[in-house]
mmCIF file of C-alpha atoms in Angstrom:
data_model
loop_
_atom_site.group_PDB
_atom_site.id
_atom_site.type_symbol
_atom_site.label_atom_id
_atom_site.label_comp_id
_atom_site.label_asym_id
_atom_site.label_seq_id
_atom_site.Cartn_x
_atom_site.Cartn_y
_atom_site.Cartn_z
ATOM 1 C CA SER A 1 0.000 0.000 0.000
ATOM 2 C CA GLU A 2 1.229 3.469 -0.835
ATOM 3 C CA LEU A 3 -0.136 4.530 2.549
ATOM 4 C CA THR A 4 2.826 2.741 4.146
ATOM 5 C CA LYS A 5 5.163 5.450 2.858
ATOM 6 C CA ALA A 6 2.765 8.401 2.980
ATOM 7 C CA ARG A 7 3.752 11.081 5.478
ATOM 8 C CA SER A 8 0.101 12.034 5.949
ATOM 9 C CA TRP A 9 -3.258 11.616 4.273
ATOM 10 C CA SER A 10 -6.511 13.550 4.052
ATOM 11 C CA LEU A 11 -9.761 11.623 4.229
ATOM 12 C CA TRP A 12 -11.155 14.208 1.844
ATOM 13 C CA LYS A 13 -9.020 12.471 -0.805
ATOM 14 C CA PRO A 14 -9.878 9.032 -2.233
ATOM 15 C CA VAL A 15 -8.271 6.227 -0.237
ATOM 16 C CA PRO A 16 -6.055 3.856 -2.278
ATOM 17 C CA PHE A 17 -7.587 0.423 -1.878
ATOM 18 C CA GLY A 18 -6.342 -2.027 -4.493
ATOM 19 C CA LYS A 19 -6.015 -2.967 -8.153
ATOM 20 C CA THR A 20 -8.015 -4.873 -10.736
ATOM 21 C CA ALA A 21 -6.603 -7.872 -12.600
ATOM 22 C CA ARG A 22 -5.584 -5.447 -15.378
ATOM 23 C CA GLY A 23 -3.620 -3.345 -12.934
ATOM 24 C CA LYS A 24 -6.074 -0.441 -12.743
ATOM 25 C CA ARG A 25 -5.729 1.486 -9.490
ATOM 26 C CA ILE A 26 -8.913 1.473 -7.387
ATOM 27 C CA SER A 27 -9.427 4.257 -4.845
ATOM 28 C CA PHE A 28 -12.617 5.629 -3.372
ATOM 29 C CA LEU A 29 -13.795 8.461 -1.188
ATOM 30 C CA LEU A 30 -14.677 7.228 2.272
ATOM 31 C CA VAL A 31 -16.452 10.450 3.284
ATOM 32 C CA TRP A 32 -20.283 10.244 3.008
ATOM 33 C CA THR A 33 -20.375 6.459 2.968
ATOM 34 C CA GLY A 34 -20.162 3.266 5.007
ATOM 35 C CA VAL A 35 -18.312 0.062 4.201
ATOM 36 C CA LEU A 36 -19.112 -3.606 4.766
ATOM 37 C CA ILE A 37 -16.374 -6.224 4.326
ATOM 38 C CA GLY A 38 -17.124 -9.940 4.549
ATOM 39 C CA ALA A 39 -15.295 -13.206 3.930
ATOM 40 C CA MET A 40 -14.454 -16.632 5.206
ATOM 41 C CA PRO A 41 -11.720 -16.691 7.864
ATOM 42 C CA ARG A 42 -8.139 -16.024 6.742
ATOM 43 C CA GLN A 43 -9.015 -14.474 3.393
ATOM 44 C CA GLY A 44 -7.762 -10.944 4.100
ATOM 45 C CA LYS A 45 -10.798 -9.009 5.331
ATOM 46 C CA SER A 46 -8.959 -7.491 8.305
ATOM 47 C CA PHE A 47 -6.109 -6.444 6.009
ATOM 48 C CA ALA A 48 -8.647 -4.718 3.745
ATOM 49 C CA ALA A 49 -10.387 -2.960 6.629
ATOM 50 C CA ARG A 50 -7.042 -1.808 8.029
ATOM 51 C CA LEU A 51 -6.270 0.053 4.795
ATOM 52 C CA LEU A 52 -9.212 2.365 5.450
ATOM 53 C CA ALA A 53 -8.219 2.705 9.102
ATOM 54 C CA ALA A 54 -4.632 3.490 8.101
ATOM 55 C CA ALA A 55 -5.784 6.403 5.947
ATOM 56 C CA ALA A 56 -7.749 7.740 8.924
ATOM 57 C CA ALA A 57 -4.706 7.291 11.167
ATOM 58 C CA LEU A 58 -2.650 9.479 8.818
ATOM 59 C CA ASP A 59 -5.209 12.292 8.946
ATOM 60 C CA ALA A 60 -4.414 14.271 12.092
ATOM 61 C CA ASN A 61 -7.799 16.009 11.865
ATOM 62 C CA ALA A 62 -9.719 12.713 11.877
ATOM 63 C CA ARG A 63 -11.095 10.901 14.903
ATOM 64 C CA LEU A 64 -10.703 7.135 14.873
ATOM 65 C CA ILE A 65 -12.784 4.656 16.884
ATOM 66 C CA VAL A 66 -11.641 1.020 16.680
ATOM 67 C CA PHE A 67 -13.185 -2.118 18.153
ATOM 68 C CA ASN A 68 -12.054 -5.646 17.383
ATOM 69 C CA GLY A 69 -14.317 -8.558 18.303
ATOM 70 C CA LYS A 70 -11.375 -10.808 19.022
ATOM 71 C CA HIS A 71 -8.046 -10.371 20.773
ATOM 72 C CA GLY A 72 -4.777 -10.480 18.882
ATOM 73 C CA LYS A 73 -2.286 -8.195 17.156
ATOM 74 C CA ASP A 74 -4.416 -7.349 14.107
ATOM 75 C CA TRP A 75 -5.544 -3.977 15.439
ATOM 76 C CA SER A 76 -3.419 -3.257 18.505
ATOM 77 C CA ALA A 77 -1.262 -0.716 16.644
ATOM 78 C CA PHE A 78 -4.259 1.609 16.484
ATOM 79 C CA GLN A 79 -4.092 2.161 20.227
ATOM 80 C CA GLU A 80 -1.499 4.815 19.305
ATOM 81 C CA VAL A 81 -4.071 6.939 17.464
ATOM 82 C CA ALA A 82 -7.590 5.801 18.377
ATOM 83 C CA HIS A 83 -9.969 8.076 20.262
ATOM 84 C CA ARG A 84 -11.614 4.879 21.558
ATOM 85 C CA TYR A 85 -10.204 1.342 21.328
ATOM 86 C CA GLY A 86 -11.507 -2.026 22.478
ATOM 87 C CA ALA A 87 -10.667 -5.679 21.808
ATOM 88 C CA GLY A 88 -12.533 -8.852 22.651
ATOM 89 C CA VAL A 89 -15.983 -9.396 24.094
ATOM 90 C CA ARG A 90 -15.465 -9.155 27.827
ATOM 91 C CA ASP A 91 -18.302 -7.284 29.491
ATOM 92 C CA HIS A 92 -16.404 -4.030 29.971
ATOM 93 C CA VAL A 93 -15.411 -3.934 26.275
ATOM 94 C CA VAL A 94 -18.946 -4.540 25.015
ATOM 95 C CA GLU A 95 -20.316 -1.969 27.451
ATOM 96 C CA SER A 96 -17.669 0.495 26.254
ATOM 97 C CA LEU A 97 -18.775 -0.057 22.653
ATOM 98 C CA VAL A 98 -22.417 0.580 23.587
ATOM 99 C CA GLN A 99 -21.453 3.779 25.414
ATOM 100 C CA THR A 100 -19.253 4.901 22.521
ATOM 101 C CA LEU A 101 -22.050 4.398 19.985
ATOM 102 C CA ARG A 102 -24.504 6.238 22.211
ATOM 103 C CA GLU A 103 -22.046 9.132 22.499
ATOM 104 C CA ALA A 104 -21.642 9.132 18.708
ATOM 105 C CA LEU A 105 -25.408 9.310 18.247
ATOM 106 C CA GLU A 106 -25.654 12.211 20.681
ATOM 107 C CA ASP A 107 -22.762 13.944 18.916
ATOM 108 C CA MET A 108 -24.500 13.379 15.577
ATOM 109 C CA ASN A 109 -27.548 15.244 16.871
ATOM 110 C CA ARG A 110 -25.332 18.054 18.198
ATOM 111 C CA ARG A 111 -23.658 18.370 14.826
ATOM 112 C CA TYR A 112 -26.955 18.646 12.951
ATOM 113 C CA GLU A 113 -28.179 21.292 15.391
ATOM 114 C CA LEU A 114 -24.901 23.180 15.032
ATOM 115 C CA LEU A 115 -24.969 23.130 11.231
ATOM 116 C CA ASP A 116 -28.505 24.525 11.384
ATOM 117 C CA THR A 117 -27.136 27.640 13.093
ATOM 118 C CA LEU A 118 -24.554 28.349 10.373
ATOM 119 C CA SER A 119 -25.178 30.591 7.402
ATOM 120 C CA ASP A 120 -25.846 29.152 3.952
ATOM 121 C CA GLU A 121 -22.480 30.520 2.863
ATOM 122 C CA GLU A 122 -20.697 28.602 5.636
ATOM 123 C CA CYS A 123 -22.724 25.417 5.131
ATOM 124 C CA PRO A 124 -23.976 25.511 1.522
ATOM 125 C CA GLU A 125 -25.163 21.879 1.315
ATOM 126 C CA GLY A 126 -26.299 21.293 4.892
ATOM 127 C CA LYS A 127 -23.414 18.951 5.631
ATOM 128 C CA VAL A 128 -19.799 19.139 6.740
ATOM 129 C CA THR A 129 -17.079 20.518 4.490
ATOM 130 C CA PRO A 130 -13.285 20.431 4.778
ATOM 131 C CA GLU A 131 -13.349 24.023 6.015
ATOM 132 C CA LEU A 132 -15.914 23.286 8.733
ATOM 133 C CA CYS A 133 -14.062 20.163 9.879
ATOM 134 C CA GLU A 134 -10.853 22.166 10.308
ATOM 135 C CA ARG A 135 -12.512 24.736 12.580
ATOM 136 C CA ARG A 136 -11.564 23.768 16.113
ATOM 137 C CA ASP A 137 -14.327 25.892 17.609
ATOM 138 C CA LEU A 138 -16.999 23.735 15.954
ATOM 139 C CA ASP A 139 -15.582 20.312 16.947
ATOM 140 C CA LEU A 140 -16.617 18.563 13.721
ATOM 141 C CA PRO A 141 -13.777 16.137 12.962
ATOM 142 C CA LEU A 142 -14.359 13.430 10.402
ATOM 143 C CA THR A 143 -14.947 10.344 12.542
ATOM 144 C CA VAL A 144 -14.389 6.768 11.394
ATOM 145 C CA ILE A 145 -15.933 3.951 13.429
ATOM 146 C CA ILE A 146 -14.300 0.642 12.497
ATOM 147 C CA ILE A 147 -15.458 -2.653 13.988
ATOM 148 C CA ASP A 148 -13.716 -5.847 12.923
ATOM 149 C CA GLU A 149 -15.308 -9.220 13.675
ATOM 150 C CA VAL A 150 -18.486 -7.240 14.189
ATOM 151 C CA GLN A 151 -20.524 -10.447 14.484
ATOM 152 C CA GLU A 152 -19.098 -10.924 17.988
ATOM 153 C CA TYR A 153 -20.890 -7.754 19.076
ATOM 154 C CA LEU A 154 -24.020 -8.028 16.938
ATOM 155 C CA ASP A 155 -24.653 -11.557 18.254
ATOM 156 C CA HIS A 156 -23.984 -10.617 21.875
ATOM 157 C CA GLU A 157 -26.743 -12.066 24.034
ATOM 158 C CA GLU A 158 -27.361 -8.972 26.153
ATOM 159 C CA HIS A 159 -26.301 -5.995 24.021
ATOM 160 C CA GLY A 160 -26.396 -7.301 20.435
ATOM 161 C CA LYS A 161 -29.808 -5.877 19.461
ATOM 162 C CA LEU A 162 -28.946 -2.453 20.842
ATOM 163 C CA ILE A 163 -25.580 -2.383 19.074
ATOM 164 C CA LYS A 164 -27.294 -3.352 15.825
ATOM 165 C CA ALA A 165 -29.884 -0.571 16.244
ATOM 166 C CA LEU A 166 -27.279 2.067 17.099
ATOM 167 C CA LEU A 167 -25.039 1.146 14.152
ATOM 168 C CA THR A 168 -27.989 1.137 11.757
ATOM 169 C CA LYS A 169 -29.076 4.603 12.873
ATOM 170 C CA LEU A 170 -25.561 6.002 12.647
ATOM 171 C CA ALA A 171 -24.981 4.447 9.219
ATOM 172 C CA LYS A 172 -28.282 5.881 8.004
ATOM 173 C CA LEU A 173 -28.109 9.417 9.392
ATOM 174 C CA ALA A 174 -24.567 10.316 10.439
ATOM 175 C CA PRO A 175 -22.521 10.427 7.166
ATOM 176 C CA ALA A 176 -23.679 13.958 6.316
ATOM 177 C CA VAL A 177 -22.172 15.265 9.554
ATOM 178 C CA GLY A 178 -18.868 13.459 9.143
ATOM 179 C CA TYR A 179 -19.313 9.915 10.452
ATOM 180 C CA MET A 180 -18.160 6.852 8.504
ATOM 181 C CA ILE A 181 -18.940 3.283 9.548
ATOM 182 C CA VAL A 182 -16.673 0.383 8.490
ATOM 183 C CA LEU A 183 -17.730 -3.133 9.521
ATOM 184 C CA SER A 184 -16.068 -6.445 8.730
ATOM 185 C CA THR A 185 -17.189 -9.966 9.504
ATOM 186 C CA GLN A 186 -16.238 -13.594 8.940
ATOM 187 C CA LYS A 187 -19.855 -14.578 9.547
ATOM 188 C CA PRO A 188 -21.790 -13.070 6.648
ATOM 189 C CA ASP A 189 -25.315 -14.323 7.232
ATOM 190 C CA GLY A 190 -28.677 -12.576 7.312
ATOM 191 C CA ASP A 191 -29.202 -13.067 11.028
ATOM 192 C CA THR A 192 -25.980 -11.306 11.940
ATOM 193 C CA ILE A 193 -25.976 -8.643 9.194
ATOM 194 C CA PRO A 194 -29.629 -7.784 8.505
ATOM 195 C CA THR A 195 -30.500 -5.993 5.274
ATOM 196 C CA ALA A 196 -31.573 -2.923 7.289
ATOM 197 C CA LEU A 197 -27.924 -2.483 8.313
ATOM 198 C CA ARG A 198 -26.243 -3.717 5.128
ATOM 199 C CA ASP A 199 -28.280 -1.421 2.896
ATOM 200 C CA GLN A 200 -26.922 1.634 4.724
ATOM 201 C CA LEU A 201 -23.334 0.638 3.870
ATOM 202 C CA ALA A 202 -22.930 1.668 0.254
ATOM 203 C CA ALA A 203 -19.425 0.296 -0.347
ATOM 204 C CA ARG A 204 -19.150 -3.472 -0.014
ATOM 205 C CA PHE A 205 -16.162 -5.746 -0.435
ATOM 206 C CA CYS A 206 -16.690 -9.487 -0.347
ATOM 207 C CA LEU A 207 -13.697 -11.819 -0.429
ATOM 208 C CA LYS A 208 -13.894 -15.612 -0.675
ATOM 209 C CA THR A 209 -17.103 -17.005 0.858
ATOM 210 C CA ALA A 210 -18.452 -20.522 1.323
ATOM 211 C CA ASN A 211 -21.607 -20.107 -0.753
ATOM 212 C CA ARG A 212 -23.845 -17.739 -2.695
ATOM 213 C CA ASP A 213 -26.051 -16.925 0.294
ATOM 214 C CA ALA A 214 -23.050 -15.625 2.219
ATOM 215 C CA SER A 215 -21.986 -13.535 -0.791
ATOM 216 C CA LYS A 216 -25.478 -12.031 -1.132
ATOM 217 C CA THR A 217 -25.517 -11.116 2.548
ATOM 218 C CA VAL A 218 -22.526 -8.838 1.957
ATOM 219 C CA LEU A 219 -23.112 -7.597 -1.587
ATOM 220 C CA GLY A 220 -26.873 -7.784 -1.971
ATOM 221 C CA LYS A 221 -28.251 -8.642 -5.387
ATOM 222 C CA ILE A 222 -25.666 -8.847 -8.176
ATOM 223 C CA GLY A 223 -26.043 -9.667 -11.863
ATOM 224 C CA ASP A 224 -25.691 -13.149 -13.324
ATOM 225 C CA ALA A 225 -22.585 -12.092 -15.240
ATOM 226 C CA ASP A 226 -20.906 -10.434 -12.266
ATOM 227 C CA PRO A 227 -17.932 -12.095 -10.535
ATOM 228 C CA ARG A 228 -18.937 -14.147 -7.498
ATOM 229 C CA PRO A 229 -16.996 -14.292 -4.241
ATOM 230 C CA GLU A 230 -17.812 -17.979 -3.711
ATOM 231 C CA ASP A 231 -15.953 -18.771 -6.956
ATOM 232 C CA ILE A 232 -12.715 -17.058 -5.930
ATOM 233 C CA ASP A 233 -9.838 -19.475 -5.397
ATOM 234 C CA ALA A 234 -9.003 -19.792 -1.695
ATOM 235 C CA ASP A 235 -5.337 -19.177 -2.539
ATOM 236 C CA HIS A 236 -6.154 -15.705 -3.883
ATOM 237 C CA LYS A 237 -6.118 -14.032 -0.500
ATOM 238 C CA GLY A 238 -6.972 -10.344 -0.471
ATOM 239 C CA THR A 239 -9.050 -10.678 -3.638
ATOM 240 C CA GLY A 240 -12.749 -9.939 -3.600
ATOM 241 C CA VAL A 241 -15.733 -8.393 -5.346
ATOM 242 C CA LEU A 242 -16.070 -4.652 -4.753
ATOM 243 C CA LEU A 243 -19.348 -2.771 -5.148
ATOM 244 C CA GLY A 244 -20.107 0.898 -4.633
ATOM 245 C CA ALA A 245 -22.826 2.207 -6.906
ATOM 246 C CA ASP A 246 -23.249 5.365 -4.794
ATOM 247 C CA VAL A 247 -19.605 5.834 -3.829
ATOM 248 C CA ASP A 248 -17.334 8.428 -5.438
ATOM 249 C CA GLY A 249 -14.677 6.572 -7.366
ATOM 250 C CA LEU A 250 -16.746 3.383 -7.693
ATOM 251 C CA ALA A 251 -20.040 4.666 -9.086
ATOM 252 C CA GLY A 252 -20.812 3.469 -12.588
ATOM 253 C CA HIS A 253 -18.325 0.601 -12.549
ATOM 254 C CA GLY A 254 -20.649 -2.155 -11.309
ATOM 255 C CA SER A 255 -19.003 -5.000 -9.461
ATOM 256 C CA MET A 256 -15.247 -5.355 -9.812
ATOM 257 C CA LEU A 257 -12.813 -8.105 -8.943
ATOM 258 C CA VAL A 258 -10.151 -6.335 -6.894
ATOM 259 C CA ARG A 259 -7.077 -7.414 -5.001
ATOM 260 C CA ALA A 260 -6.709 -5.161 -1.969
ATOM 261 C CA ASP A 261 -3.361 -3.526 -1.321
ATOM 262 C CA TYR A 262 -1.080 -5.212 1.185
ATOM 263 C CA MET A 263 0.095 -3.719 4.446
ATOM 264 C CA ASP A 264 1.648 -5.992 7.059
ATOM 265 C CA LEU A 265 1.883 -5.264 10.783
ATOM 266 C CA VAL A 266 5.368 -3.765 10.447
ATOM 267 C CA GLY A 267 4.108 -1.216 7.944
ATOM 268 C CA LEU A 268 0.931 -0.654 9.941
ATOM 269 C CA ARG A 269 2.833 0.182 13.131
ATOM 270 C CA LYS A 270 4.916 2.707 11.204
ATOM 271 C CA VAL A 271 1.719 4.305 9.897
ATOM 272 C CA CYS A 272 0.203 4.504 13.368
ATOM 273 C CA LYS A 273 3.430 5.923 14.799
ATOM 274 C CA ARG A 274 3.347 8.673 12.168
ATOM 275 C CA GLY A 275 -0.324 9.239 12.927
ATOM 276 C CA ARG A 276 0.509 9.673 16.599
ATOM 277 C CA GLU A 277 3.264 12.168 15.778
ATOM 278 C CA LEU A 278 0.922 14.162 13.553
ATOM 279 C CA ARG A 279 -1.663 14.349 16.320
ATOM 280 C CA GLU A 280 0.910 15.439 18.866
ATOM 281 C CA VAL A 281 2.044 18.255 16.577
ATOM 282 C CA ARG A 282 -1.559 19.305 16.025
ATOM 283 C CA SER A 283 -2.205 19.273 19.771
ATOM 284 C CA GLU A 284 0.878 21.415 20.418
ATOM 285 C CA GLU A 285 -0.227 23.909 17.761
ATOM 286 C CA HIS A 286 -3.652 24.109 19.365
ATOM 287 C CA THR A 287 -2.112 24.691 22.783
ATOM 288 C CA SER A 288 0.094 27.487 21.439
ATOM 289 C CA GLU A 289 -2.932 29.139 19.832
ATOM 290 C CA LEU A 290 -4.660 29.210 23.185
#
């Protein structure tokens, strides 16, 4: 991934994601949209999701919220830059996720109320702009909520229904005020990812799956001639079908077979270290302004 060597990145620019079989570069704008990534285990879905998180890490003006439904090293580097971070499904982690999503929903309402007070010249389309997000007095940072192994939270016996409802509402209403939702799962079935949630996530990337039903849970309805995730060779890790009919950079292309860019944990930790440094510099500048 070119993000490995990037000094910084702006989420207002398309995020480099992968290439087609013909070598065409695929990037898309994460702002205004949500993303769903699904696959069988060990096919590269976490690697794909981390590309989007890495871009957010390199944007010092962005706020990053990361939860991982299982323990392990896959996401631990993001503790350097995340506004909120949680791993596993112990009670305190799940409760923290619920509280974080509730806070996000409350902040979403605050943002809409705030935008309503601005002039038409300041807020010409009724949604956030790069200029508004950079104004510290407004507190409108682009905010990316990334949940890997989201099925572990959505299927939680006590809090699963509430988490599902909160994510659906945020995915439906919050993009205009700067929230982006990225979910990934190795359990793509209709019980875990209901259509009410999936349909709010306009960009969808489905790697190798076990069957057509699992593919449809992630992608929705696709044409008979479109590539199918269940037909992808298991050895082609990182390769999947990408859809984004309403997403800048993907609109008009239909479904595409894409191999996601590669970023290992060594590269990821370097990215997160740079993201931390960028945030520290920004914090120092803010302090000096005060």
